[in-house]
mmCIF file of C-alpha atoms in Angstrom:
data_model
loop_
_atom_site.group_PDB
_atom_site.id
_atom_site.type_symbol
_atom_site.label_atom_id
_atom_site.label_comp_id
_atom_site.label_asym_id
_atom_site.label_seq_id
_atom_site.Cartn_x
_atom_site.Cartn_y
_atom_site.Cartn_z
ATOM 1 C CA MET A 1 12.160 -28.762 -4.731
ATOM 2 C CA ALA A 2 11.707 -25.095 -5.549
ATOM 3 C CA LEU A 3 13.808 -22.932 -3.256
ATOM 4 C CA LYS A 4 11.599 -20.741 -1.109
ATOM 5 C CA GLN A 5 12.919 -17.245 -0.570
ATOM 6 C CA SER A 6 12.145 -15.097 2.435
ATOM 7 C CA ALA A 7 8.554 -13.834 2.285
ATOM 8 C CA ALA A 8 9.642 -10.227 2.825
ATOM 9 C CA LEU A 9 12.123 -10.504 -0.038
ATOM 10 C CA GLU A 10 9.454 -12.035 -2.248
ATOM 11 C CA ALA A 11 7.013 -9.225 -1.383
ATOM 12 C CA LEU A 12 9.676 -6.626 -2.199
ATOM 13 C CA THR A 13 10.368 -8.243 -5.576
ATOM 14 C CA GLN A 14 6.632 -8.302 -6.345
ATOM 15 C CA ALA A 15 6.246 -4.633 -5.402
ATOM 16 C CA LEU A 16 9.216 -3.611 -7.566
ATOM 17 C CA LYS A 17 7.616 -5.430 -10.509
ATOM 18 C CA ARG A 18 4.835 -2.826 -10.493
ATOM 19 C CA LEU A 19 7.272 -0.230 -11.832
ATOM 20 C CA PRO A 20 6.678 0.256 -15.569
ATOM 21 C CA GLY A 21 8.945 -1.884 -17.734
ATOM 22 C CA VAL A 22 10.412 -3.784 -14.784
ATOM 23 C CA GLY A 23 10.143 -7.564 -15.193
ATOM 24 C CA PRO A 24 10.859 -10.348 -12.703
ATOM 25 C CA LYS A 25 14.641 -10.431 -13.343
ATOM 26 C CA SER A 26 15.114 -6.677 -12.907
ATOM 27 C CA ALA A 27 12.867 -6.606 -9.858
ATOM 28 C CA GLN A 28 14.943 -9.347 -8.262
ATOM 29 C CA ARG A 29 18.167 -7.548 -9.141
ATOM 30 C CA PHE A 30 16.842 -4.320 -7.568
ATOM 31 C CA ALA A 31 15.764 -6.169 -4.419
ATOM 32 C CA TYR A 32 19.087 -8.003 -3.980
ATOM 33 C CA TYR A 33 21.020 -4.822 -4.668
ATOM 34 C CA LEU A 34 19.119 -2.795 -2.080
ATOM 35 C CA LEU A 35 19.360 -5.475 0.596
ATOM 36 C CA GLN A 36 23.002 -6.293 -0.062
ATOM 37 C CA HIS A 37 24.523 -2.917 -0.878
ATOM 38 C CA ASP A 38 22.172 -0.055 -0.093
ATOM 39 C CA ARG A 39 19.832 -0.563 2.844
ATOM 40 C CA GLU A 40 20.106 3.136 3.526
ATOM 41 C CA GLY A 41 18.855 3.808 -0.027
ATOM 42 C CA ALA A 42 15.979 1.383 0.534
ATOM 43 C CA GLY A 43 14.943 3.329 3.607
ATOM 44 C CA MET A 44 15.208 6.613 1.743
ATOM 45 C CA LEU A 45 13.119 5.246 -1.115
ATOM 46 C CA ALA A 46 10.432 4.012 1.260
ATOM 47 C CA HIS A 47 10.330 7.407 2.943
ATOM 48 C CA ALA A 48 10.244 9.281 -0.381
ATOM 49 C CA LEU A 49 7.394 7.107 -1.643
ATOM 50 C CA LEU A 50 5.291 7.789 1.435
ATOM 51 C CA GLU A 51 6.046 11.529 1.372
ATOM 52 C CA ALA A 52 5.298 11.865 -2.325
ATOM 53 C CA THR A 53 2.043 9.911 -2.274
ATOM 54 C CA GLU A 54 0.915 11.985 0.667
ATOM 55 C CA ARG A 55 2.017 15.402 -0.555
ATOM 56 C CA VAL A 56 1.955 15.486 -4.335
ATOM 57 C CA ARG A 57 -1.327 16.424 -5.998
ATOM 58 C CA HIS A 58 -2.435 18.177 -9.155
ATOM 59 C CA CYS A 59 -2.398 21.941 -9.727
ATOM 60 C CA VAL A 60 -6.021 23.073 -9.855
ATOM 61 C CA ARG A 61 -5.233 25.270 -12.821
ATOM 62 C CA CYS A 62 -2.797 23.417 -15.090
ATOM 63 C CA ASN A 63 -3.058 19.878 -13.699
ATOM 64 C CA THR A 64 0.686 19.308 -13.280
ATOM 65 C CA PHE A 65 2.141 17.732 -10.137
ATOM 66 C CA THR A 66 2.518 20.152 -7.237
ATOM 67 C CA GLU A 67 2.361 20.276 -3.458
ATOM 68 C CA SER A 68 0.181 23.387 -3.237
ATOM 69 C CA GLN A 69 -3.154 24.434 -4.732
ATOM 70 C CA LEU A 70 -1.433 26.259 -7.571
ATOM 71 C CA CYS A 71 1.912 25.194 -9.049
ATOM 72 C CA GLU A 72 4.781 27.686 -9.157
ATOM 73 C CA THR A 73 4.342 28.379 -12.855
ATOM 74 C CA CYS A 74 0.627 29.130 -12.585
ATOM 75 C CA ALA A 75 1.230 31.260 -9.500
ATOM 76 C CA SER A 76 3.992 33.304 -11.129
ATOM 77 C CA SER A 77 3.174 36.858 -12.195
ATOM 78 C CA ARG A 78 5.972 36.840 -14.761
ATOM 79 C CA ARG A 79 4.280 34.394 -17.106
ATOM 80 C CA ASP A 80 2.214 35.538 -20.084
ATOM 81 C CA PRO A 81 -1.399 34.500 -19.329
ATOM 82 C CA THR A 82 -2.532 34.888 -22.949
ATOM 83 C CA MET A 83 -0.609 31.797 -24.103
ATOM 84 C CA LEU A 84 -1.469 28.245 -23.088
ATOM 85 C CA CYS A 85 0.736 25.320 -24.054
ATOM 86 C CA VAL A 86 -0.880 21.875 -23.909
ATOM 87 C CA VAL A 87 1.507 18.985 -23.147
ATOM 88 C CA GLU A 88 1.025 15.309 -22.360
ATOM 89 C CA THR A 89 3.188 14.982 -19.246
ATOM 90 C CA PRO A 90 5.192 17.020 -16.722
ATOM 91 C CA SER A 91 8.372 15.748 -18.444
ATOM 92 C CA ASP A 92 7.203 17.323 -21.704
ATOM 93 C CA GLN A 93 6.544 20.539 -19.806
ATOM 94 C CA LEU A 94 10.127 20.408 -18.463
ATOM 95 C CA MET A 95 11.460 19.953 -21.998
ATOM 96 C CA VAL A 96 9.566 23.024 -23.250
ATOM 97 C CA GLU A 97 10.784 25.038 -20.247
ATOM 98 C CA GLN A 98 14.368 24.041 -20.995
ATOM 99 C CA THR A 99 14.201 25.854 -24.330
ATOM 100 C CA LEU A 100 14.030 29.124 -22.322
ATOM 101 C CA THR A 101 11.899 30.558 -25.145
ATOM 102 C CA TYR A 102 8.369 30.146 -23.807
ATOM 103 C CA SER A 103 6.946 32.375 -21.117
ATOM 104 C CA GLY A 104 3.256 31.468 -21.281
ATOM 105 C CA LEU A 105 1.304 29.021 -19.139
ATOM 106 C CA TYR A 106 0.634 25.297 -19.468
ATOM 107 C CA PHE A 107 -2.033 22.668 -19.291
ATOM 108 C CA VAL A 108 -0.815 19.134 -18.592
ATOM 109 C CA LEU A 109 -3.106 16.380 -19.887
ATOM 110 C CA MET A 110 -1.368 13.619 -17.890
ATOM 111 C CA GLY A 111 -1.831 11.308 -20.833
ATOM 112 C CA ARG A 112 -3.066 11.157 -24.417
ATOM 113 C CA LEU A 113 -6.233 9.890 -26.061
ATOM 114 C CA SER A 114 -5.917 6.139 -26.427
ATOM 115 C CA PRO A 115 -9.319 4.491 -26.754
ATOM 116 C CA LEU A 116 -7.882 0.965 -26.794
ATOM 117 C CA ASP A 117 -6.343 1.573 -23.364
ATOM 118 C CA GLY A 118 -9.561 3.111 -22.076
ATOM 119 C CA VAL A 119 -8.167 6.653 -22.129
ATOM 120 C CA GLY A 120 -10.891 8.985 -23.393
ATOM 121 C CA PRO A 121 -11.604 12.725 -23.113
ATOM 122 C CA THR A 122 -12.465 12.411 -19.406
ATOM 123 C CA GLU A 123 -9.170 10.719 -18.499
ATOM 124 C CA ILE A 124 -7.147 13.549 -20.020
ATOM 125 C CA HIS A 125 -9.333 16.209 -18.364
ATOM 126 C CA LEU A 126 -10.587 17.850 -21.564
ATOM 127 C CA GLU A 127 -13.503 19.581 -19.840
ATOM 128 C CA ARG A 128 -11.097 21.276 -17.468
ATOM 129 C CA LEU A 129 -8.825 22.224 -20.373
ATOM 130 C CA ILE A 130 -11.705 23.841 -22.275
ATOM 131 C CA GLU A 131 -12.836 25.748 -19.221
ATOM 132 C CA ARG A 132 -9.237 26.840 -18.621
ATOM 133 C CA ALA A 133 -8.686 27.916 -22.255
ATOM 134 C CA CYS A 134 -11.982 29.844 -22.360
ATOM 135 C CA ASP A 135 -11.182 32.031 -19.348
ATOM 136 C CA GLY A 136 -11.281 35.123 -21.555
ATOM 137 C CA VAL A 137 -7.557 35.833 -21.076
ATOM 138 C CA VAL A 138 -5.999 33.009 -23.107
ATOM 139 C CA ARG A 139 -5.697 34.001 -26.768
ATOM 140 C CA GLU A 140 -3.554 31.259 -28.210
ATOM 141 C CA VAL A 141 -3.371 27.570 -27.413
ATOM 142 C CA ILE A 142 -0.182 25.803 -28.534
ATOM 143 C CA LEU A 143 -0.671 22.069 -28.922
ATOM 144 C CA ALA A 144 2.587 20.403 -27.891
ATOM 145 C CA THR A 145 1.466 16.788 -27.606
ATOM 146 C CA ASN A 146 3.875 14.193 -28.985
ATOM 147 C CA PHE A 147 4.236 13.619 -32.711
ATOM 148 C CA THR A 148 3.144 10.015 -32.341
ATOM 149 C CA GLN A 149 -0.097 8.676 -33.736
ATOM 150 C CA GLU A 150 -1.885 9.037 -30.411
ATOM 151 C CA GLY A 151 -0.361 12.447 -29.727
ATOM 152 C CA GLU A 152 -1.414 13.694 -33.169
ATOM 153 C CA ALA A 153 -4.943 12.366 -32.714
ATOM 154 C CA THR A 154 -5.144 14.059 -29.328
ATOM 155 C CA ALA A 155 -3.933 17.353 -30.802
ATOM 156 C CA HIS A 156 -6.464 17.115 -33.616
ATOM 157 C CA TYR A 157 -9.337 16.378 -31.241
ATOM 158 C CA ILE A 158 -8.446 19.196 -28.853
ATOM 159 C CA GLY A 159 -7.797 21.577 -31.752
ATOM 160 C CA GLU A 160 -11.281 21.061 -33.178
ATOM 161 C CA LEU A 161 -12.924 21.652 -29.803
ATOM 162 C CA LEU A 162 -10.990 24.850 -29.130
ATOM 163 C CA LYS A 163 -11.299 26.303 -32.628
ATOM 164 C CA ALA A 164 -15.067 25.862 -32.345
ATOM 165 C CA ARG A 165 -14.857 28.176 -29.348
ATOM 166 C CA GLY A 166 -13.080 30.864 -31.322
ATOM 167 C CA LEU A 167 -9.559 30.380 -29.970
ATOM 168 C CA ARG A 168 -6.377 30.620 -32.024
ATOM 169 C CA VAL A 169 -4.902 27.124 -32.010
ATOM 170 C CA THR A 170 -1.350 26.309 -33.123
ATOM 171 C CA ARG A 171 0.797 23.184 -33.245
ATOM 172 C CA LEU A 172 4.549 22.844 -32.782
ATOM 173 C CA ALA A 173 6.298 22.955 -36.176
ATOM 174 C CA ARG A 174 7.264 19.693 -37.796
ATOM 175 C CA GLY A 175 10.577 19.690 -39.623
ATOM 176 C CA VAL A 176 14.139 18.512 -39.790
ATOM 177 C CA PRO A 177 15.715 18.218 -36.310
ATOM 178 C CA VAL A 178 18.648 20.508 -35.577
ATOM 179 C CA GLY A 179 21.985 18.811 -36.276
ATOM 180 C CA SER A 180 20.594 16.064 -38.492
ATOM 181 C CA GLU A 181 21.637 15.040 -42.005
ATOM 182 C CA LEU A 182 18.898 14.935 -44.641
ATOM 183 C CA GLU A 183 20.098 11.515 -45.768
ATOM 184 C CA TYR A 184 18.987 10.027 -42.470
ATOM 185 C CA VAL A 185 15.703 11.908 -42.006
ATOM 186 C CA ASP A 186 12.488 10.117 -42.990
ATOM 187 C CA ALA A 187 10.538 11.247 -46.033
ATOM 188 C CA GLY A 188 7.463 12.296 -44.056
ATOM 189 C CA THR A 189 9.510 14.726 -42.007
ATOM 190 C CA ILE A 190 11.161 16.191 -45.116
ATOM 191 C CA ALA A 191 7.743 16.560 -46.765
ATOM 192 C CA HIS A 192 6.551 18.559 -43.754
ATOM 193 C CA ALA A 193 9.737 20.645 -43.760
ATOM 194 C CA LEU A 194 9.241 21.409 -47.448
ATOM 195 C CA ARG A 195 5.634 22.440 -47.020
ATOM 196 C CA ASP A 196 6.393 24.630 -43.998
ATOM 197 C CA ARG A 197 9.592 26.086 -45.493
ATOM 198 C CA ARG A 198 10.323 29.633 -44.434
ATOM 199 C CA ALA A 199 11.870 32.633 -46.143
ATOM 200 C CA VAL A 200 15.553 33.153 -45.328
ATOM 201 C CA ASP A 201 15.857 36.380 -43.352
ATOM 202 C CA ASP A 202 18.666 38.789 -44.104
ATOM 203 C CA MET B 1 13.821 29.816 -15.776
ATOM 204 C CA ALA B 2 14.179 26.205 -14.791
ATOM 205 C CA LEU B 3 10.838 24.752 -13.788
ATOM 206 C CA LYS B 4 10.929 23.689 -10.145
ATOM 207 C CA GLN B 5 9.130 20.459 -9.411
ATOM 208 C CA SER B 6 7.570 19.576 -6.119
ATOM 209 C CA ALA B 7 10.274 18.788 -3.549
ATOM 210 C CA ALA B 8 8.650 15.471 -2.626
ATOM 211 C CA LEU B 9 8.559 14.458 -6.297
ATOM 212 C CA GLU B 10 12.195 15.463 -6.688
ATOM 213 C CA ALA B 11 13.167 13.445 -3.610
ATOM 214 C CA LEU B 12 11.312 10.417 -4.968
ATOM 215 C CA THR B 13 13.103 10.699 -8.323
ATOM 216 C CA GLN B 14 16.472 10.952 -6.555
ATOM 217 C CA ALA B 15 15.706 7.908 -4.408
ATOM 218 C CA LEU B 16 14.652 5.847 -7.444
ATOM 219 C CA LYS B 17 17.948 6.751 -9.133
ATOM 220 C CA ARG B 18 19.764 4.681 -6.506
ATOM 221 C CA LEU B 19 18.398 1.492 -8.078
ATOM 222 C CA PRO B 20 21.131 -0.151 -10.185
ATOM 223 C CA GLY B 21 20.999 0.851 -13.860
ATOM 224 C CA VAL B 22 18.260 3.427 -13.338
ATOM 225 C CA GLY B 23 19.191 6.849 -14.727
ATOM 226 C CA PRO B 24 17.417 10.210 -14.362
ATOM 227 C CA LYS B 25 14.916 9.600 -17.205
ATOM 228 C CA SER B 26 13.817 6.190 -15.936
ATOM 229 C CA ALA B 27 13.637 7.437 -12.361
ATOM 230 C CA GLN B 28 11.375 10.276 -13.457
ATOM 231 C CA ARG B 29 9.215 7.899 -15.474
ATOM 232 C CA PHE B 30 8.863 5.578 -12.466
ATOM 233 C CA ALA B 31 7.948 8.498 -10.192
ATOM 234 C CA TYR B 32 5.341 9.950 -12.572
ATOM 235 C CA TYR B 33 3.884 6.520 -13.184
ATOM 236 C CA LEU B 34 3.483 5.725 -9.507
ATOM 237 C CA LEU B 35 1.943 9.107 -8.674
ATOM 238 C CA GLN B 36 -0.338 9.174 -11.689
ATOM 239 C CA HIS B 37 -1.415 5.574 -12.075
ATOM 240 C CA ASP B 38 -0.446 3.460 -9.081
ATOM 241 C CA ARG B 39 -0.415 5.206 -5.728
ATOM 242 C CA GLU B 40 -1.502 1.946 -4.171
ATOM 243 C CA GLY B 41 1.582 0.293 -5.668
ATOM 244 C CA ALA B 42 3.771 3.088 -4.294
ATOM 245 C CA GLY B 43 2.388 2.451 -0.827
ATOM 246 C CA MET B 44 2.939 -1.297 -1.196
ATOM 247 C CA LEU B 45 6.504 -0.722 -2.359
ATOM 248 C CA ALA B 46 7.250 1.574 0.587
ATOM 249 C CA HIS B 47 5.856 -1.025 2.980
ATOM 250 C CA ALA B 48 7.759 -3.887 1.312
ATOM 251 C CA LEU B 49 11.030 -1.918 1.468
ATOM 252 C CA LEU B 50 10.624 -1.265 5.184
ATOM 253 C CA GLU B 51 9.631 -4.855 5.920
ATOM 254 C CA ALA B 52 12.474 -6.331 3.901
ATOM 255 C CA THR B 53 15.195 -4.070 5.318
ATOM 256 C CA GLU B 54 13.973 -4.902 8.788
ATOM 257 C CA ARG B 55 13.467 -8.629 8.395
ATOM 258 C CA VAL B 56 15.858 -9.964 5.807
ATOM 259 C CA ARG B 57 19.317 -10.985 6.996
ATOM 260 C CA HIS B 58 21.941 -13.547 6.058
ATOM 261 C CA CYS B 59 21.822 -17.243 6.889
ATOM 262 C CA VAL B 60 24.550 -17.876 9.472
ATOM 263 C CA ARG B 61 25.543 -21.030 7.634
ATOM 264 C CA CYS B 62 25.301 -20.366 3.880
ATOM 265 C CA ASN B 63 25.079 -16.564 3.832
ATOM 266 C CA THR B 64 21.978 -16.375 1.585
ATOM 267 C CA PHE B 65 19.072 -14.033 2.356
ATOM 268 C CA THR B 66 16.688 -15.373 4.977
ATOM 269 C CA GLU B 67 14.426 -14.197 7.778
ATOM 270 C CA SER B 68 15.598 -16.757 10.338
ATOM 271 C CA GLN B 69 18.978 -17.796 11.721
ATOM 272 C CA LEU B 70 19.216 -20.689 9.291
ATOM 273 C CA CYS B 71 17.694 -20.636 5.791
ATOM 274 C CA GLU B 72 15.259 -23.373 4.777
ATOM 275 C CA THR B 73 17.840 -25.187 2.690
ATOM 276 C CA CYS B 74 20.435 -25.314 5.455
ATOM 277 C CA ALA B 75 17.778 -26.347 7.972
ATOM 278 C CA SER B 76 16.445 -29.167 5.788
ATOM 279 C CA SER B 77 17.312 -32.724 6.757
ATOM 280 C CA ARG B 78 16.764 -33.928 3.200
ATOM 281 C CA ARG B 79 19.831 -32.207 1.756
ATOM 282 C CA ASP B 80 23.158 -33.996 1.351
ATOM 283 C CA PRO B 81 25.587 -32.327 3.791
ATOM 284 C CA THR B 82 28.672 -33.739 2.083
ATOM 285 C CA MET B 83 28.269 -31.487 -0.988
ATOM 286 C CA LEU B 84 28.734 -27.732 -0.930
ATOM 287 C CA CYS B 85 27.982 -25.607 -3.992
ATOM 288 C CA VAL B 86 29.547 -22.116 -4.032
ATOM 289 C CA VAL B 87 27.568 -19.489 -5.986
ATOM 290 C CA GLU B 88 27.901 -15.723 -6.365
ATOM 291 C CA THR B 89 24.313 -14.657 -5.648
ATOM 292 C CA PRO B 90 20.955 -15.983 -4.430
ATOM 293 C CA SER B 91 19.734 -15.772 -8.078
ATOM 294 C CA ASP B 92 22.485 -18.180 -9.092
ATOM 295 C CA GLN B 93 21.418 -20.463 -6.251
ATOM 296 C CA LEU B 94 17.841 -20.365 -7.593
ATOM 297 C CA MET B 95 19.079 -21.301 -11.069
ATOM 298 C CA VAL B 96 20.963 -24.328 -9.724
ATOM 299 C CA GLU B 97 17.895 -25.359 -7.683
ATOM 300 C CA GLN B 98 15.729 -25.155 -10.788
ATOM 301 C CA THR B 99 17.724 -27.936 -12.411
ATOM 302 C CA LEU B 100 16.226 -30.297 -9.785
ATOM 303 C CA THR B 101 19.471 -32.300 -9.958
ATOM 304 C CA TYR B 102 21.390 -31.017 -6.949
ATOM 305 C CA SER B 103 20.531 -32.009 -3.419
ATOM 306 C CA GLY B 104 23.573 -30.723 -1.518
ATOM 307 C CA LEU B 105 24.008 -27.479 0.362
ATOM 308 C CA TYR B 106 25.199 -24.028 -0.708
ATOM 309 C CA PHE B 107 27.461 -21.166 0.188
ATOM 310 C CA VAL B 108 26.493 -17.788 -1.290
ATOM 311 C CA LEU B 109 29.408 -15.365 -1.678
ATOM 312 C CA MET B 110 27.123 -12.353 -2.299
ATOM 313 C CA GLY B 111 29.602 -11.112 -4.884
ATOM 314 C CA ARG B 112 32.813 -12.015 -6.666
ATOM 315 C CA LEU B 113 36.439 -10.976 -6.280
ATOM 316 C CA SER B 114 36.854 -7.644 -8.019
ATOM 317 C CA PRO B 115 39.891 -5.776 -6.683
ATOM 318 C CA LEU B 116 39.216 -2.694 -8.820
ATOM 319 C CA ASP B 117 35.805 -2.291 -7.158
ATOM 320 C CA GLY B 118 37.302 -2.877 -3.732
ATOM 321 C CA VAL B 119 35.841 -6.376 -3.421
ATOM 322 C CA GLY B 120 38.447 -8.632 -1.825
ATOM 323 C CA PRO B 121 38.380 -11.934 0.099
ATOM 324 C CA THR B 122 36.772 -10.284 3.149
ATOM 325 C CA GLU B 123 33.847 -8.836 1.150
ATOM 326 C CA ILE B 124 32.925 -12.251 -0.226
ATOM 327 C CA HIS B 125 33.262 -13.877 3.211
ATOM 328 C CA LEU B 126 36.029 -16.324 2.321
ATOM 329 C CA GLU B 127 36.987 -16.987 5.923
ATOM 330 C CA ARG B 128 33.440 -18.100 6.672
ATOM 331 C CA LEU B 129 33.406 -20.241 3.539
ATOM 332 C CA ILE B 130 36.636 -22.021 4.542
ATOM 333 C CA GLU B 131 35.352 -22.629 8.044
ATOM 334 C CA ARG B 132 32.090 -23.925 6.581
ATOM 335 C CA ALA B 133 33.817 -26.201 4.064
ATOM 336 C CA CYS B 134 36.194 -27.611 6.702
ATOM 337 C CA ASP B 135 33.438 -28.751 9.059
ATOM 338 C CA GLY B 136 34.523 -32.375 8.600
ATOM 339 C CA VAL B 137 31.267 -33.351 6.862
ATOM 340 C CA VAL B 138 31.674 -31.606 3.502
ATOM 341 C CA ARG B 139 33.618 -33.792 1.111
ATOM 342 C CA GLU B 140 33.203 -31.983 -2.213
ATOM 343 C CA VAL B 141 32.975 -28.283 -3.006
ATOM 344 C CA ILE B 142 31.437 -27.435 -6.394
ATOM 345 C CA LEU B 143 32.513 -24.019 -7.631
ATOM 346 C CA ALA B 144 29.545 -22.545 -9.512
ATOM 347 C CA THR B 145 30.655 -18.920 -9.843
ATOM 348 C CA ASN B 146 29.967 -17.279 -13.196
ATOM 349 C CA PHE B 147 32.086 -18.043 -16.242
ATOM 350 C CA THR B 148 33.136 -14.422 -16.524
ATOM 351 C CA GLN B 149 36.679 -13.219 -15.928
ATOM 352 C CA GLU B 150 35.912 -12.218 -12.345
ATOM 353 C CA GLY B 151 33.897 -15.360 -11.671
ATOM 354 C CA GLU B 152 36.731 -17.540 -13.017
ATOM 355 C CA ALA B 153 39.320 -15.693 -10.933
ATOM 356 C CA THR B 154 37.146 -16.112 -7.849
ATOM 357 C CA ALA B 155 36.750 -19.835 -8.518
ATOM 358 C CA HIS B 156 40.506 -20.219 -9.006
ATOM 359 C CA TYR B 157 41.300 -18.360 -5.786
ATOM 360 C CA ILE B 158 38.787 -20.316 -3.701
ATOM 361 C CA GLY B 159 39.827 -23.581 -5.341
ATOM 362 C CA GLU B 160 43.467 -23.145 -4.330
ATOM 363 C CA LEU B 161 42.541 -22.355 -0.733
ATOM 364 C CA LEU B 162 40.263 -25.371 -0.387
ATOM 365 C CA LYS B 163 42.503 -27.847 -2.155
ATOM 366 C CA ALA B 164 45.296 -26.863 0.254
ATOM 367 C CA ARG B 165 42.980 -28.044 3.015
ATOM 368 C CA GLY B 166 42.530 -31.437 1.405
ATOM 369 C CA LEU B 167 39.022 -31.010 0.026
ATOM 370 C CA ARG B 168 37.828 -32.324 -3.329
ATOM 371 C CA VAL B 169 37.078 -29.226 -5.434
ATOM 372 C CA THR B 170 35.152 -29.308 -8.725
ATOM 373 C CA ARG B 171 33.958 -26.698 -11.205
ATOM 374 C CA LEU B 172 30.795 -26.720 -13.332
ATOM 375 C CA ALA B 173 31.581 -28.199 -16.757
ATOM 376 C CA ARG B 174 32.227 -25.810 -19.602
ATOM 377 C CA GLY B 175 30.823 -26.884 -22.953
ATOM 378 C CA VAL B 176 28.322 -26.322 -25.709
ATOM 379 C CA PRO B 177 24.970 -25.070 -24.336
ATOM 380 C CA VAL B 178 21.974 -27.346 -24.851
ATOM 381 C CA GLY B 179 20.045 -26.451 -28.020
ATOM 382 C CA SER B 180 22.820 -24.445 -29.655
ATOM 383 C CA GLU B 181 24.350 -24.816 -33.106
ATOM 384 C CA LEU B 182 28.118 -25.249 -33.289
ATOM 385 C CA GLU B 183 28.308 -22.571 -35.989
ATOM 386 C CA TYR B 184 27.281 -19.929 -33.486
ATOM 387 C CA VAL B 185 29.294 -21.113 -30.486
ATOM 388 C CA ASP B 186 32.604 -19.359 -29.777
ATOM 389 C CA ALA B 187 35.871 -21.200 -30.316
ATOM 390 C CA GLY B 188 36.866 -21.085 -26.631
ATOM 391 C CA THR B 189 33.715 -22.943 -25.651
ATOM 392 C CA ILE B 190 34.224 -25.566 -28.368
ATOM 393 C CA ALA B 191 37.844 -26.007 -27.246
ATOM 394 C CA HIS B 192 36.641 -26.720 -23.706
ATOM 395 C CA ALA B 193 33.948 -29.072 -24.992
ATOM 396 C CA LEU B 194 36.552 -30.979 -27.018
ATOM 397 C CA ARG B 195 38.949 -31.312 -24.123
ATOM 398 C CA ASP B 196 36.211 -32.440 -21.729
ATOM 399 C CA ARG B 197 34.537 -34.742 -24.272
ATOM 400 C CA ARG B 198 32.885 -37.789 -22.774
ATOM 401 C CA ALA B 199 32.406 -41.364 -23.891
ATOM 402 C CA VAL B 200 29.002 -42.061 -25.434
ATOM 403 C CA ASP B 201 27.167 -44.448 -23.147
ATOM 404 C CA ASP B 202 25.172 -47.324 -24.551
#
């Protein structure tokens, strides 16, 4: 005699399971929590979901999420239009912005090459990236995809395409993270840090 | 120069952060995922949230989530009305049902006594439980709250109240879990299992 829950509760649990990394137990916990302790939050979430799916689209220039044609960064006159930084996701873009050391523009792939998952050049908008990078103003493209296998492969692929078009292509430096002890850094990272060692300035 | 995201995206991230255990990073990941890969899912989730908050309420008899006055279990004529099992949440009720060995009725506290979090007897509906248990039909109340400190305290508190009203009150047996090796079971559990040892039947 399996206990039948309310159909609306069941539907809510199923819908919450579509969130990435959320399994049946978590989905049920979320559903119970919202219904028992935060019905106001549930209403707000429903409203936010509808608003966001209706309003949020992609910047026609850099492909990040925005509510207008052009995102604020692309529309800003204070950014250096000769530099283009290629990142996988808007979160990565936020991380680069937080360094407060980059004033160029961006292109957001919204993914990485991953043939096994059916993500090819089209899915990460490479044609648009090439068109964007070859606008005659961009002089340097900084590849800031992740340092994972897929991120590296994506950077390599994009790098080849852009170099063939005469652009200067760079990659974020690999090396020892700030604050870390050599003893706990992997050998591959140390090898890269050795190879890319730099002269100590006065 | 902090990068400003779309306001709708920001609102969605904030709303997702209200889910229990979801921090800013996870909320952002959920939001990006829905907007990038599953706008249909976002719409379904919004709909399910609205439906559930509108439809789901508490069973007037056992306090579990239901869409009608009485939940299916309470309304069923095939359940034994002399047994009442007290659980903390509807998930716990589901777990007891899955054993297929209990045919009585339930009372769902929707929480546990936790004075530090402001959860007292009123919040877990103890007055309704006492009224329910003293209906003249219930003969045994099985306390199936969790075996945590708060769950134990709740069971003790409820037990005293009900015993004072002349009801037979029992607690789920503590003991060695099925399939476990003694070597890895804590001493407290083994102590309980020793004390509550039972004669081996033929």
